Tab-separated table of C-alpha atoms and ligand atoms in Angstrom:
chain	number	residue	atom	x	y	z
A	1	MET	CA	59.284	83.913	83.132
A	2	ASN	CA	62.418	82.968	81.256
A	3	ILE	CA	61.164	81.327	78.064
A	4	LEU	CA	64.668	80.268	77.062
A	5	ILE	CA	64.772	77.535	79.731
A	6	GLN	CA	62.125	75.535	77.824
A	7	HIS	CA	63.661	76.340	74.413
A	8	PRO	CA	67.286	75.170	74.222
A	9	ALA	CA	67.651	75.795	70.464
A	10	LEU	CA	66.480	79.386	70.926
A	11	GLN	CA	68.735	79.688	73.969
A	12	ALA	CA	71.682	78.691	71.751
A	13	GLU	CA	70.867	81.518	69.285
A	14	ILE	CA	70.552	84.065	72.095
A	15	ASP	CA	73.856	82.799	73.562
A	16	LYS	CA	75.472	83.635	70.189
A	17	VAL	CA	74.031	87.160	70.414
A	18	ALA	CA	75.563	87.600	73.874
A	19	GLU	CA	78.905	86.242	72.639
A	20	VAL	CA	78.972	88.658	69.684
A	21	ALA	CA	77.854	91.620	71.821
A	22	GLY	CA	80.898	90.946	74.036
A	23	TYR	CA	83.228	90.878	71.015
A	24	LEU	CA	81.795	94.177	69.717
A	25	TRP	CA	82.509	95.849	73.051
A	26	GLN	CA	86.005	94.321	73.356
A	27	LYS	CA	86.916	95.470	69.852
A	28	GLY	CA	85.909	99.042	70.621
A	29	TRP	CA	83.180	98.940	67.992
A	30	ALA	CA	80.289	99.508	70.420
A	31	GLU	CA	80.721	102.751	72.333
A	32	ARG	CA	77.781	103.655	74.592
A	33	ASN	CA	74.629	102.195	72.971
A	34	GLY	CA	76.236	101.943	69.505
A	35	GLY	CA	75.123	99.194	67.163
A	36	ASN	CA	72.122	96.908	66.881
A	37	ILE	CA	71.398	93.219	66.482
A	38	THR	CA	68.170	91.584	65.315
A	39	ILE	CA	67.606	87.855	64.747
A	40	ASN	CA	64.693	86.200	62.973
A	41	ILE	CA	63.823	83.441	65.493
A	42	THR	CA	60.603	82.227	63.839
A	43	ALA	CA	62.054	78.728	63.295
A	44	TYR	CA	62.317	78.228	67.076
A	45	VAL	CA	58.765	79.273	67.962
A	46	ASP	CA	56.417	76.535	69.205
A	47	ASP	CA	52.805	76.420	70.433
A	48	ALA	CA	53.860	77.213	74.009
A	49	MET	CA	55.483	80.435	72.805
A	50	ARG	CA	52.566	81.271	70.526
A	51	ALA	CA	50.255	81.014	73.556
A	52	LEU	CA	52.229	83.618	75.514
A	53	PRO	CA	50.336	86.835	76.249
A	54	ALA	CA	51.766	90.121	74.983
A	55	LEU	CA	53.617	92.306	77.497
A	56	THR	CA	52.722	95.506	75.630
A	57	GLU	CA	50.047	97.054	73.463
A	58	PRO	CA	50.599	96.635	69.715
A	59	ARG	CA	53.101	99.198	68.404
A	60	PRO	CA	53.406	100.454	64.804
A	61	ILE	CA	56.424	99.428	62.706
A	62	GLY	CA	55.868	102.468	60.465
A	63	LYS	CA	55.290	100.419	57.360
A	64	ALA	CA	53.609	97.122	56.332
A	65	LEU	CA	56.205	94.405	55.660
A	66	PRO	CA	54.159	91.544	54.124
A	67	HIS	CA	56.864	88.855	54.204
A	68	LEU	CA	57.069	89.139	57.998
A	69	ALA	CA	53.639	87.503	58.489
A	70	GLY	CA	53.875	85.246	61.553
A	71	CYS	CA	57.523	86.170	62.216
A	72	TRP	CA	59.231	86.536	65.583
A	73	PHE	CA	62.463	88.419	66.329
A	74	TYR	CA	64.979	88.907	69.090
A	75	CYS	CA	65.966	92.616	69.113
A	76	LYS	CA	68.554	94.549	71.071
A	77	GLY	CA	66.784	97.122	73.269
A	78	THR	CA	66.872	100.791	72.320
A	79	GLY	CA	69.527	102.743	74.234
A	80	ARG	CA	71.004	99.527	75.650
A	81	ARG	CA	74.742	98.868	75.728
A	82	MET	CA	76.351	95.926	73.915
A	83	ARG	CA	78.521	95.319	76.973
A	84	ASP	CA	75.354	94.875	79.069
A	85	LEU	CA	73.790	92.660	76.385
A	86	ALA	CA	76.847	90.418	76.614
A	87	ARG	CA	76.049	89.715	80.267
A	88	ASP	CA	72.268	89.542	80.024
A	89	PRO	CA	70.753	89.543	76.520
A	90	MET	CA	67.169	89.058	77.722
A	91	ALA	CA	67.308	92.029	80.112
A	92	ASN	CA	68.803	94.290	77.399
A	93	GLY	CA	66.721	93.085	74.479
A	94	SER	CA	63.366	91.424	73.921
A	95	ILE	CA	61.400	88.979	71.813
A	96	ILE	CA	58.725	90.502	69.596
A	97	ARG	CA	56.112	89.042	67.264
A	98	ILE	CA	54.695	90.642	64.145
A	99	LEU	CA	50.900	91.026	64.241
A	100	PRO	CA	48.461	90.220	61.417
A	101	GLY	CA	48.609	93.017	58.840
A	102	CYS	CA	52.413	93.052	59.231
A	103	ASP	CA	52.482	96.726	60.250
A	104	ARG	CA	52.538	96.302	64.045
A	105	TYR	CA	54.376	94.224	66.614
A	106	GLU	CA	54.071	93.396	70.293
A	107	ILE	CA	56.704	92.485	72.873
A	108	VAL	CA	56.262	88.952	74.213
A	109	ALA	CA	59.289	88.135	76.392
A	110	ASP	CA	61.083	88.372	78.775
A	111	ALA	CA	60.490	91.999	79.758
A	112	PRO	CA	58.914	94.986	77.965
A	113	VAL	CA	62.278	96.307	76.661
A	114	ALA	CA	61.564	98.573	73.658
A	115	PRO	CA	63.448	97.377	70.561
A	116	THR	CA	66.304	99.211	68.825
A	117	SER	CA	65.736	102.647	67.262
A	118	GLU	CA	66.785	101.047	63.967
A	119	LEU	CA	63.907	98.503	64.170
A	120	PRO	CA	62.129	99.708	60.995
A	121	SER	CA	65.317	99.348	58.923
A	122	HIS	CA	66.252	95.992	60.487
A	123	LEU	CA	62.737	94.636	59.898
A	124	ALA	CA	62.697	96.011	56.330
A	125	VAL	CA	65.946	94.105	55.687
A	126	HIS	CA	64.484	90.880	57.167
A	127	ASP	CA	61.385	91.382	54.980
A	128	TYR	CA	63.658	91.781	51.932
A	129	LEU	CA	65.668	88.637	52.847
A	130	LEU	CA	62.502	86.531	53.196
A	131	ALA	CA	61.079	87.916	49.934
A	132	LYS	CA	64.274	86.839	48.193
A	133	GLY	CA	64.206	83.338	49.724
A	134	SER	CA	67.519	84.028	51.506
A	135	PRO	CA	68.615	81.678	54.340
A	136	TYR	CA	70.009	84.709	56.239
A	137	ARG	CA	68.359	85.220	59.630
A	138	ALA	CA	70.713	87.628	61.451
A	139	SER	CA	71.466	91.314	60.968
A	140	LEU	CA	74.203	93.288	62.662
A	141	HIS	CA	74.971	97.011	62.723
A	142	THR	CA	78.244	98.081	64.369
A	143	HIS	CA	80.952	100.797	64.237
A	144	PRO	CA	84.280	99.067	63.285
A	145	ILE	CA	86.977	101.710	63.698
A	146	GLU	CA	89.276	101.115	60.719
A	147	LEU	CA	86.469	100.439	58.223
A	148	VAL	CA	84.685	103.645	59.278
A	149	ALA	CA	87.991	105.555	58.983
A	150	LEU	CA	88.349	104.405	55.350
A	151	THR	CA	85.038	106.070	54.472
A	152	HIS	CA	86.491	109.488	55.308
A	153	SER	CA	88.361	109.363	51.984
A	154	ARG	CA	86.612	109.777	48.599
A	155	LYS	CA	89.052	107.237	47.168
A	156	TRP	CA	87.579	104.361	49.169
A	157	LEU	CA	83.972	105.378	48.529
A	158	GLU	CA	84.257	104.601	44.802
A	159	LYS	CA	82.335	101.421	44.001
A	160	ASP	CA	84.437	98.354	44.941
A	161	ALA	CA	87.651	100.368	45.522
A	162	ALA	CA	87.691	99.359	49.209
A	163	THR	CA	86.595	95.812	48.301
A	164	ARG	CA	89.568	95.320	45.957
A	165	MET	CA	92.060	96.788	48.411
A	166	LEU	CA	90.701	94.748	51.371
A	167	TRP	CA	90.585	91.497	49.373
A	168	SER	CA	94.222	92.003	48.355
A	169	MET	CA	95.553	92.380	51.923
A	170	ILE	CA	95.266	88.720	53.000
A	171	PRO	CA	93.767	85.646	51.234
A	172	GLU	CA	91.136	85.069	53.956
A	173	THR	CA	89.318	88.274	53.052
A	174	ARG	CA	88.810	87.187	49.429
A	175	ALA	CA	87.784	83.679	50.571
A	176	PHE	CA	85.488	84.521	53.494
A	177	CYS	CA	83.996	87.863	52.372
A	178	PRO	CA	83.485	86.830	48.744
A	179	ARG	CA	80.853	89.489	48.031
A	180	GLY	CA	83.035	92.358	49.236
A	181	LEU	CA	81.903	95.611	50.846
A	182	GLY	CA	78.973	97.625	49.489
A	183	ILE	CA	79.006	101.400	49.976
A	184	VAL	CA	76.062	103.559	51.055
A	185	PRO	CA	76.713	107.334	50.918
A	186	TYR	CA	76.120	109.251	54.156
A	187	LEU	CA	72.479	109.318	55.248
A	188	MET	CA	70.799	110.223	58.536
A	189	PRO	CA	70.990	107.347	61.092
A	190	SER	CA	67.648	105.532	61.603
A	191	SER	CA	66.141	107.170	58.476
A	192	VAL	CA	63.876	105.434	55.960
A	193	GLU	CA	66.317	106.608	53.250
A	194	LEU	CA	69.169	104.743	54.983
A	195	ALA	CA	67.052	101.567	55.249
A	196	GLU	CA	66.135	101.771	51.556
A	197	ALA	CA	69.723	102.450	50.431
A	198	THR	CA	70.915	99.506	52.568
A	199	ILE	CA	68.441	97.149	50.904
A	200	ARG	CA	69.480	98.403	47.444
A	201	ALA	CA	73.131	97.668	48.320
A	202	LEU	CA	72.317	94.191	49.719
A	203	ASP	CA	70.380	93.557	46.512
A	204	GLU	CA	73.528	94.327	44.482
A	205	ASP	CA	74.716	91.120	46.168
A	206	TYR	CA	76.737	92.377	49.136
A	207	ASP	CA	76.524	90.722	52.594
A	208	VAL	CA	78.240	93.665	54.289
A	209	VAL	CA	77.332	97.263	53.541
A	210	MET	CA	79.336	100.297	54.698
A	211	TRP	CA	77.394	103.333	55.856
A	212	GLU	CA	79.701	106.277	55.043
A	213	LYS	CA	81.219	107.876	58.188
A	214	HIS	CA	78.994	105.714	60.439
A	215	GLY	CA	79.346	101.921	60.456
A	216	VAL	CA	78.554	98.628	58.751
A	217	PHE	CA	75.384	96.639	58.274
A	218	ALA	CA	75.916	92.890	57.791
A	219	VAL	CA	73.542	89.998	57.147
A	220	GLU	CA	74.277	86.283	57.461
A	221	THR	CA	72.760	82.937	58.424
A	222	ASP	CA	73.487	83.584	62.105
A	223	ILE	CA	75.001	86.386	64.172
A	224	LEU	CA	78.421	84.710	64.549
A	225	ASN	CA	78.771	84.534	60.766
A	226	ALA	CA	77.664	88.155	60.395
A	227	PHE	CA	80.289	89.171	62.968
A	228	ASP	CA	82.981	87.085	61.213
A	229	GLN	CA	82.445	88.858	57.899
A	230	VAL	CA	82.861	92.281	59.511
A	231	ASP	CA	85.833	91.064	61.566
A	232	VAL	CA	87.655	89.703	58.496
A	233	LEU	CA	87.062	92.925	56.522
A	234	ASN	CA	88.180	95.121	59.408
A	235	LYS	CA	91.298	92.979	59.913
A	236	ALA	CA	92.211	93.636	56.275
A	237	ALA	CA	91.757	97.381	56.853
A	238	GLN	CA	94.060	97.110	59.892
A	239	ILE	CA	96.744	95.393	57.787
A	240	TYR	CA	96.507	98.190	55.214
A	241	ILE	CA	96.870	100.811	57.949
A	242	ALA	CA	99.761	98.913	59.610
A	243	ALA	CA	101.660	98.946	56.296
A	244	ARG	CA	100.949	102.660	55.812
A	245	ASN	CA	102.146	103.292	59.369
A	246	MET	CA	105.407	101.497	58.486
A	247	GLY	CA	105.831	104.132	55.806
A	248	PHE	CA	104.847	102.351	52.591
A	249	GLU	CA	101.814	101.619	50.410
A	250	PRO	CA	101.179	97.853	50.690
A	251	GLU	CA	101.708	95.929	47.471
A	252	GLY	CA	98.550	93.828	47.795
A	253	MET	CA	98.019	90.378	46.302
A	254	SER	CA	97.917	90.366	42.502
A	255	ASP	CA	94.691	89.897	40.504
A	256	ALA	CA	96.043	86.489	39.400
A	257	GLN	CA	96.553	85.443	43.036
A	258	MET	CA	93.022	86.522	43.891
A	259	ASP	CA	91.542	84.798	40.818
A	260	GLU	CA	93.268	81.591	41.903
A	261	LEU	CA	91.398	81.810	45.235
A	262	LYS	CA	88.150	82.453	43.376
A	263	GLY	CA	88.525	79.138	41.558
A	264	ALA	CA	89.739	77.197	44.608
A	265	PHE	CA	86.907	78.397	46.867
A	266	GLY	CA	84.172	78.502	44.169
A	267	LEU	CA	83.494	82.179	44.964
A	268	PRO	CA	80.468	84.025	43.550
A	269	LYS	CA	82.181	87.230	42.320
B	1	LIG	O1	71.606	102.173	67.895
B	1	LIG	O2	74.379	102.678	66.248
B	1	LIG	O3	73.002	103.839	64.306
B	1	LIG	C1	72.759	102.887	67.881
B	1	LIG	C2	73.281	103.069	66.514
B	1	LIG	C3	72.394	103.732	65.525
B	2	LIG	ZN1	75.245	103.212	64.365
């Protein structure tokens, strides 16, 4: 059964996932099965959905996440390609619900597609967002080429060094990525340590966190906004590289020019 037919608001959220998955592939940020998307869809769940039987036995999350009580998520499937998700998000991902106790989940729709290998870290981030009272419901992990390249230099791994450079490349970056780019030193993909370091960085008030020599993790109200933040930051990195390729170090906007934007846009940092 396709539950989206009876749930147009949920369908609209899943359509955004498919749209973003297509962009990730087109941008070259999603080789093979690279990247993950999870969306907290609890707001769209009604009694008809709650009555649906599980498609699988309960599976452990690995940890109890108490703020996820009663929550539902759309998750990209493990090993699935973003380019396939773009065509058919419900065949390459699934809807799961968290079971009482908040340490197990079951797959509910449309097919028993096992969720992303990064599920424990994605769910830990959603648990953190709910605990904080954040309106953010989408999380995105992807491999943006130029941003990852920056992390191969110690210079750009210093706290807020990349943020300042990226903000200064074009006014939009300062205005639309006002919290900048957090940095998480290299850690094993899918590890608990990486999940914990990501949450610590988000808690320092970043919306986008850079995993050294791997990729970014972004959170936002919806998946289009999460994508936009990464896109704007990566565009700034491309401008920096274009200037370097023309043979000079770009001047960058001045601190006064950036402060002017801070006032005009009412920015938090
Ligand atoms: O799921 O990108 O970091 C594929 C990844 C893991
Ligand atoms: Zn990755």
